[in-house]
Coordinates of N, CA, C and O in Angstrom, one line a residue:
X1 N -62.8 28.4 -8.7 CA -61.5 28.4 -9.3 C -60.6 29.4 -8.6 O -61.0 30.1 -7.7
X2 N -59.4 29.4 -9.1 CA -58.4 30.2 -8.1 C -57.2 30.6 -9.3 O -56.6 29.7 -9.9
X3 N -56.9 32.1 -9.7 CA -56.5 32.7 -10.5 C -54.9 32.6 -9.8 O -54.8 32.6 -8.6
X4 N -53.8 32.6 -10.8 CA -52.4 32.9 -10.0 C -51.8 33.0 -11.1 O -52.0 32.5 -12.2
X5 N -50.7 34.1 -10.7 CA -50.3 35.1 -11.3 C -48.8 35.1 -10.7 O -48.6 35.4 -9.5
X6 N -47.9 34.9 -11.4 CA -46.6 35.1 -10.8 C -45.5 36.0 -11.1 O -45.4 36.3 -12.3
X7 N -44.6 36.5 -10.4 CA -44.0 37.6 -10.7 C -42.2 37.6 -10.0 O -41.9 36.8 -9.1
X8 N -41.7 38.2 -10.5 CA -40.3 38.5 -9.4 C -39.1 37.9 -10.5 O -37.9 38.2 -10.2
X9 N -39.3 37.2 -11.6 CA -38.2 36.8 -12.3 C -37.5 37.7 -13.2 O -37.9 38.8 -13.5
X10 N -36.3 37.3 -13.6 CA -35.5 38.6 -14.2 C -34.2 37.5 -14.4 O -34.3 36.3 -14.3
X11 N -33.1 38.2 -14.5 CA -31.8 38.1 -15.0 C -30.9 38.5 -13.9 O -30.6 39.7 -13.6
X12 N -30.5 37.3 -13.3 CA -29.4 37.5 -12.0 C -28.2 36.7 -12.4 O -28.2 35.8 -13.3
X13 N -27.3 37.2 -11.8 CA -25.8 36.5 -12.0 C -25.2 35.3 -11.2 O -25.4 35.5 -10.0
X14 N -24.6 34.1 -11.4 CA -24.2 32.9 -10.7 C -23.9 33.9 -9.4 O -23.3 34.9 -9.2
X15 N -24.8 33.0 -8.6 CA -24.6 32.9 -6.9 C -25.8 34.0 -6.6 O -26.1 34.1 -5.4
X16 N -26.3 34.7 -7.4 CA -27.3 35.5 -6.8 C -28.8 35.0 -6.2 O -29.0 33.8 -5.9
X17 N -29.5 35.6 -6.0 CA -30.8 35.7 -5.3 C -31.7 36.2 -6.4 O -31.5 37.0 -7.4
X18 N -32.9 35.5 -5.8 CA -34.5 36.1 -6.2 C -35.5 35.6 -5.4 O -35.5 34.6 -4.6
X19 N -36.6 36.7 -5.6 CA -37.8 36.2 -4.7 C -39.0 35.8 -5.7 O -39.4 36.7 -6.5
X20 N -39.6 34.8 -5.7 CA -40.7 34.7 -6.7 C -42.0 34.9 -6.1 O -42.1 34.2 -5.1
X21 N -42.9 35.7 -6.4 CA -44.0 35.4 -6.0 C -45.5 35.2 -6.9 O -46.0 35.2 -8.1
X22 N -45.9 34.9 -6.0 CA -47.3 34.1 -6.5 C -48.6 35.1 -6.3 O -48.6 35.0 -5.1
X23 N -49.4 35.7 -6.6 CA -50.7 35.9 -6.1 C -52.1 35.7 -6.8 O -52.6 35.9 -7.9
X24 N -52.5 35.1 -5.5 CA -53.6 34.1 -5.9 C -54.9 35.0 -5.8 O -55.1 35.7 -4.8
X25 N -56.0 34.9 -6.8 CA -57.4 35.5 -6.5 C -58.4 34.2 -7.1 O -58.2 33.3 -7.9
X26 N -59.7 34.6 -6.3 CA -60.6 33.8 -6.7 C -61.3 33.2 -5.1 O -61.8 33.7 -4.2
X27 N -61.1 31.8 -5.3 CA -61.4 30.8 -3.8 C -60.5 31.5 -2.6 O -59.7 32.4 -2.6
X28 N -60.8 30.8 -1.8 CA -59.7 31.3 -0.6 C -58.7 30.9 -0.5 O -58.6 29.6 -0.4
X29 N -57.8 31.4 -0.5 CA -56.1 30.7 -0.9 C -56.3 29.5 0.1 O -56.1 28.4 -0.3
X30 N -56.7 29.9 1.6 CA -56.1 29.0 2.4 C -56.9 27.3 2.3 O -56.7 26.3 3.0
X31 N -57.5 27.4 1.1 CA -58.1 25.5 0.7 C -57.1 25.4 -0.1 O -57.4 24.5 -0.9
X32 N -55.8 25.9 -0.4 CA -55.2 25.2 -1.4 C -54.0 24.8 -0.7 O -53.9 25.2 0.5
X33 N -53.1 23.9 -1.3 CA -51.6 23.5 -1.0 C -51.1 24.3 -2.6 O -51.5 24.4 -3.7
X34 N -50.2 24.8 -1.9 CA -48.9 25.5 -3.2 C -47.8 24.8 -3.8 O -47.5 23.9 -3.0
X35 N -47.2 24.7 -4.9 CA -45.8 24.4 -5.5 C -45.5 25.0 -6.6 O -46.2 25.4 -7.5
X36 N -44.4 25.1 -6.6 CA -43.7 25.6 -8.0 C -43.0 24.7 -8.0 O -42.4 24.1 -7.2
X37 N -43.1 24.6 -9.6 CA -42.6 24.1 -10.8 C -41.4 24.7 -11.7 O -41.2 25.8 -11.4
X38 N -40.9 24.4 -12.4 CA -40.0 25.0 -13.6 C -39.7 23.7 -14.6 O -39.3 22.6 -14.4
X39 N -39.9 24.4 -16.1 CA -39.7 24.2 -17.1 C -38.3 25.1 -17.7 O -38.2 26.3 -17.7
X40 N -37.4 24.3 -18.2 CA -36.1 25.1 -18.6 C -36.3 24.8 -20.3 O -37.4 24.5 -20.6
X41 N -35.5 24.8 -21.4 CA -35.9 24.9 -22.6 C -35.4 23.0 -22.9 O -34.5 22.2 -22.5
X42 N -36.1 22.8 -23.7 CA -36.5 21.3 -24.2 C -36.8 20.4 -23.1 O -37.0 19.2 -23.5
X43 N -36.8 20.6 -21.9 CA -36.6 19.7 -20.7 C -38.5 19.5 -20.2 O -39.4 20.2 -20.4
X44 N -38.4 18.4 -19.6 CA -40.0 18.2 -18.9 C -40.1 19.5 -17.9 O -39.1 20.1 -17.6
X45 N -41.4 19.9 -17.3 CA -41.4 20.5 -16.2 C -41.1 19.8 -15.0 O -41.7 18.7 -14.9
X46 N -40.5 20.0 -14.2 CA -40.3 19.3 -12.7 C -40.5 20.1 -11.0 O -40.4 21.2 -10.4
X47 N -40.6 19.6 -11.0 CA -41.1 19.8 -9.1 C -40.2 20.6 -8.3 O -39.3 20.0 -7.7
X48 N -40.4 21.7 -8.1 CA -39.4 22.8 -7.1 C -39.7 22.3 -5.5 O -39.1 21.7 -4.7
X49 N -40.4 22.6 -5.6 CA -41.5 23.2 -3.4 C -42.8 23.0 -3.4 O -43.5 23.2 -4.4
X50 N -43.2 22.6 -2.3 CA -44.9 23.2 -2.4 C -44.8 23.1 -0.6 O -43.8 22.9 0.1
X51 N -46.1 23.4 -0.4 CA -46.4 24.1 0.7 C -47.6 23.6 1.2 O -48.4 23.4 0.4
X52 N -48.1 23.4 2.8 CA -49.1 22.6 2.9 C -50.1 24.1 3.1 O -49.7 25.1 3.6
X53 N -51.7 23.9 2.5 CA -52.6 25.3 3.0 C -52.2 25.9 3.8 O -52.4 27.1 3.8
X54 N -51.4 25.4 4.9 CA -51.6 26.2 6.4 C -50.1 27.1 6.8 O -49.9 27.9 7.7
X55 N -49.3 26.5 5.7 CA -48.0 26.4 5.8 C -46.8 26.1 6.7 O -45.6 26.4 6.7
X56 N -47.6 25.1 7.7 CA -46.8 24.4 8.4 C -45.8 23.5 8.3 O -44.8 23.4 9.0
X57 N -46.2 22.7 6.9 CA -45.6 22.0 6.0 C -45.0 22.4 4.6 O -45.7 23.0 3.8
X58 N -43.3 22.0 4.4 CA -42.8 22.2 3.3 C -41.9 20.8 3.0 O -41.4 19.7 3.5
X59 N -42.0 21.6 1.7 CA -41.2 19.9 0.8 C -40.4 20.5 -0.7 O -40.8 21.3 -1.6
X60 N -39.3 20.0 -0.6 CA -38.7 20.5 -1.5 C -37.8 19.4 -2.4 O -37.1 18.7 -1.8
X61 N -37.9 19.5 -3.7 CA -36.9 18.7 -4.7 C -35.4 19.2 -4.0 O -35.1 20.2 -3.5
X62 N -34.6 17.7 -4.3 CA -33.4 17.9 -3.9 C -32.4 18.9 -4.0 O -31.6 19.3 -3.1
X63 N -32.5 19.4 -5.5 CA -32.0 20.3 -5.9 C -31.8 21.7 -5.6 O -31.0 22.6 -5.9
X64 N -33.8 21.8 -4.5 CA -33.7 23.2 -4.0 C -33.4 22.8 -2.9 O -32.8 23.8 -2.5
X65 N -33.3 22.0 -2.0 CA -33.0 21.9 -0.5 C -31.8 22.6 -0.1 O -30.8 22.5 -0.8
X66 N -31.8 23.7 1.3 CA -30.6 24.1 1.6 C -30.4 25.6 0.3 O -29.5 26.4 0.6
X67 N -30.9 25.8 -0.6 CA -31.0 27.0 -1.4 C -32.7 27.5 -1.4 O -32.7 28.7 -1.1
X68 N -33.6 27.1 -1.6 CA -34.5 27.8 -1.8 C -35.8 27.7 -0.5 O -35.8 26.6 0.0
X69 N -36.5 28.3 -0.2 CA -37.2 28.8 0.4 C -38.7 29.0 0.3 O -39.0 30.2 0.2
X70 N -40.0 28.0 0.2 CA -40.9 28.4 -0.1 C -41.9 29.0 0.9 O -41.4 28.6 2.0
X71 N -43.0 29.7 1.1 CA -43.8 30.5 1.9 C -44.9 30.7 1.5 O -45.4 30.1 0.5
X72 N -45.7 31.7 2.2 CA -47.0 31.6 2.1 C -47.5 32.7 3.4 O -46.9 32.6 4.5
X73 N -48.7 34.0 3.1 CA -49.5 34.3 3.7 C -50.7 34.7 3.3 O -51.2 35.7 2.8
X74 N -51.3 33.3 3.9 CA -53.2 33.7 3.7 C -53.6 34.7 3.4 O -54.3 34.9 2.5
X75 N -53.1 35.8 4.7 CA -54.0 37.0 4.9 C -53.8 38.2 3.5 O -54.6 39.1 3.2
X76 N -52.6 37.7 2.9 CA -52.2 38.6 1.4 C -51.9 37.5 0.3 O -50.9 37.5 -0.5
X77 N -52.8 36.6 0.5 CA -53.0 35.4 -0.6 C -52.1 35.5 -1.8 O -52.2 35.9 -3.0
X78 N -51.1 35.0 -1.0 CA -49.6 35.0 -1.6 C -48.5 34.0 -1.6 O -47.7 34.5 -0.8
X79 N -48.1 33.0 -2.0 CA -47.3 32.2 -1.6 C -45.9 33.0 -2.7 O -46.0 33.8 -3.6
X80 N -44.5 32.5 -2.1 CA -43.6 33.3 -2.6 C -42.1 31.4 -2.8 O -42.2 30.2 -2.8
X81 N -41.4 32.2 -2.8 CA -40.2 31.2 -3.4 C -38.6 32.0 -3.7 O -38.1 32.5 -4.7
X82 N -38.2 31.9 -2.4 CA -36.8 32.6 -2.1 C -35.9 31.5 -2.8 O -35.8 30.3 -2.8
X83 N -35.3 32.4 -3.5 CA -33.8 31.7 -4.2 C -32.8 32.1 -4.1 O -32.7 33.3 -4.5
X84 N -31.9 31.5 -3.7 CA -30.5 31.6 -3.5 C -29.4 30.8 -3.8 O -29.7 29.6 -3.6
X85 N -28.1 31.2 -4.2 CA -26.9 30.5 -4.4 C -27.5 29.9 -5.8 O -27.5 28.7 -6.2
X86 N -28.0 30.9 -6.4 CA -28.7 30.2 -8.2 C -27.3 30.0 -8.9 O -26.2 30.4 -8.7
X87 N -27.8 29.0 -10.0 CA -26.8 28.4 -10.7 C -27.1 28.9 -12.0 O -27.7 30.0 -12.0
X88 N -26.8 28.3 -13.4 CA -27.0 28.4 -14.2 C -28.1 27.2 -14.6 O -29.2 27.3 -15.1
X89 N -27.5 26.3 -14.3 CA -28.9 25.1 -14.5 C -30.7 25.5 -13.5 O -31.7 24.8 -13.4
X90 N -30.2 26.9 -12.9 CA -31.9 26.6 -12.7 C -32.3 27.8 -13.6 O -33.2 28.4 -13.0
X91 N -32.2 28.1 -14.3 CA -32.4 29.0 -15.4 C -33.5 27.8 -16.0 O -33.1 26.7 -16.3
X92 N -35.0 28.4 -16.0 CA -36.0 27.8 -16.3 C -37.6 28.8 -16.6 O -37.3 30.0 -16.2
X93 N -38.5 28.9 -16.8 CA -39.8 29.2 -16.7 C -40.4 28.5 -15.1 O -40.7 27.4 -14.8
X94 N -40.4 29.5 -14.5 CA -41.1 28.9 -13.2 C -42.4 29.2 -12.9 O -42.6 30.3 -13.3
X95 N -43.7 28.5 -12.2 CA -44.6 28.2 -12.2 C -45.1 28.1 -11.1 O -44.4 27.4 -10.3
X96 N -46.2 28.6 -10.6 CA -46.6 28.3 -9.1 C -48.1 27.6 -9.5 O -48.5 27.7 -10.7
X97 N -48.5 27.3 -8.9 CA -49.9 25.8 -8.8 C -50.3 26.2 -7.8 O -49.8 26.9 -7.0
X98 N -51.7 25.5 -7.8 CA -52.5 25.3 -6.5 C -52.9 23.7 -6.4 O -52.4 22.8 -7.1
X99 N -53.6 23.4 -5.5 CA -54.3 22.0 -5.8 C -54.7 22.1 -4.3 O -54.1 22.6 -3.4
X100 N -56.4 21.2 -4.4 CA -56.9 21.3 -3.1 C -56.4 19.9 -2.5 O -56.0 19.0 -3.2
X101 N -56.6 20.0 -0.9 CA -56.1 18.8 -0.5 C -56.7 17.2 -0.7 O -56.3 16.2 -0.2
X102 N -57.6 17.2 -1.6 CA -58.5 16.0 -2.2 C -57.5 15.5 -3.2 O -57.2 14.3 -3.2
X103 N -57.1 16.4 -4.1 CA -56.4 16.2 -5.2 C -54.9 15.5 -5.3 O -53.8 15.9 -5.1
X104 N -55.2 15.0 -5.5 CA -53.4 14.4 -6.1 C -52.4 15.0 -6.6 O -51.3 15.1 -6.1
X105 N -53.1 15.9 -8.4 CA -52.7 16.8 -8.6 C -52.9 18.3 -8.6 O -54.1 18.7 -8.3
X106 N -52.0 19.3 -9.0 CA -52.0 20.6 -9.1 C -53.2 20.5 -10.4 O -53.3 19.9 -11.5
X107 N -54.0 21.7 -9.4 CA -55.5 22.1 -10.9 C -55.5 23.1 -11.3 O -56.3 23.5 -12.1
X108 N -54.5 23.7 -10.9 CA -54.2 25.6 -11.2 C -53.3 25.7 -11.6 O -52.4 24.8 -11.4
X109 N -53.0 26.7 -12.3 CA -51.5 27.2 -12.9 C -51.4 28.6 -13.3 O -52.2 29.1 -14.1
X110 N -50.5 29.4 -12.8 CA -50.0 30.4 -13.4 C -49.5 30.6 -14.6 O -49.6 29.7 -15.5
X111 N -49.1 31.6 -14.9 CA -48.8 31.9 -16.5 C -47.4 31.3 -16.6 O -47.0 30.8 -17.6
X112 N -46.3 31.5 -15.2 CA -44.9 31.6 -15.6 C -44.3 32.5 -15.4 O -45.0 33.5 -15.5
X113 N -42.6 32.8 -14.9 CA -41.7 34.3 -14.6 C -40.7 33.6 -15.1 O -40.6 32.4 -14.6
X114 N -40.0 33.7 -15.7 CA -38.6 33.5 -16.6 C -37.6 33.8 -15.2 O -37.6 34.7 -14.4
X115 N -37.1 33.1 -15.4 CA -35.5 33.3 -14.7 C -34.8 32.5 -15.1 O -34.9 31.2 -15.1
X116 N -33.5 33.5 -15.7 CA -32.4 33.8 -16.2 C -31.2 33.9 -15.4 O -31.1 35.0 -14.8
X117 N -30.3 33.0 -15.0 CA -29.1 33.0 -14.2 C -27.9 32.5 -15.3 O -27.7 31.4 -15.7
X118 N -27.1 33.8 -15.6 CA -26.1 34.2 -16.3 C -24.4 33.9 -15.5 O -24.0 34.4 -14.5
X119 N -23.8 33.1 -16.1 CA -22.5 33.3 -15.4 C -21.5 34.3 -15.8 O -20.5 34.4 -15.2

């Protein structure tokens, strides 16, 4: 199994930045593919970024394209999630995953980092 742990959320103001990160212990990061997620209050969770193991590959929901930034390095088994030009609608519970490349879906989950974007 593969432990992840996320951190970097807080309370930023319309148009600001954040960086989320992820750190992962357990298996070796580099068998997994990454993504974050976010849950906002009463809403489904939905699909941020993910990241291919190697991190050659990225993919992102519409909504972050052109604003956010997802990453990754093996050697400090860490994937991360640059945000910028935040709004108030991404004010959510965000979530980073793993899932090995067999999988369909994410088998891992983090606890969650609140971010709060205030106008």
């Amino acid at each position: 199994q593969v432990q992840l742990v996320e951190s970097g959320g807080g309370l930023v103001q319309t148009g600001g930045s954040l960086r989320l990160s992820c750190a992962a212990s357990g298996r070796p990061f580099n068998n997994y593919g990454m993504g974050w997620f976010r849950q906002a209050p009463g809403q489904e969770r939905e699909y941020v970024a993910s990241i291919s193991w190697s991190g050659i590959n990225t993919y992102y929901a519409d909504f972050a394209e052109g604003r956010f930034t997802i990453s990754r390095d093996n050697a400090k088994n860490t994937a991360w999630l640059q945000m910028s030009s935040l709004k108030s609608e991404d004010t959510a519970v965000y979530y980073c995953a793993a899932r090995t490349p067999q999988s369909a879906e994410y088998e891992y989950w983090g606890q969650g980092t609140q971010v709060t974007v205030s106008s």
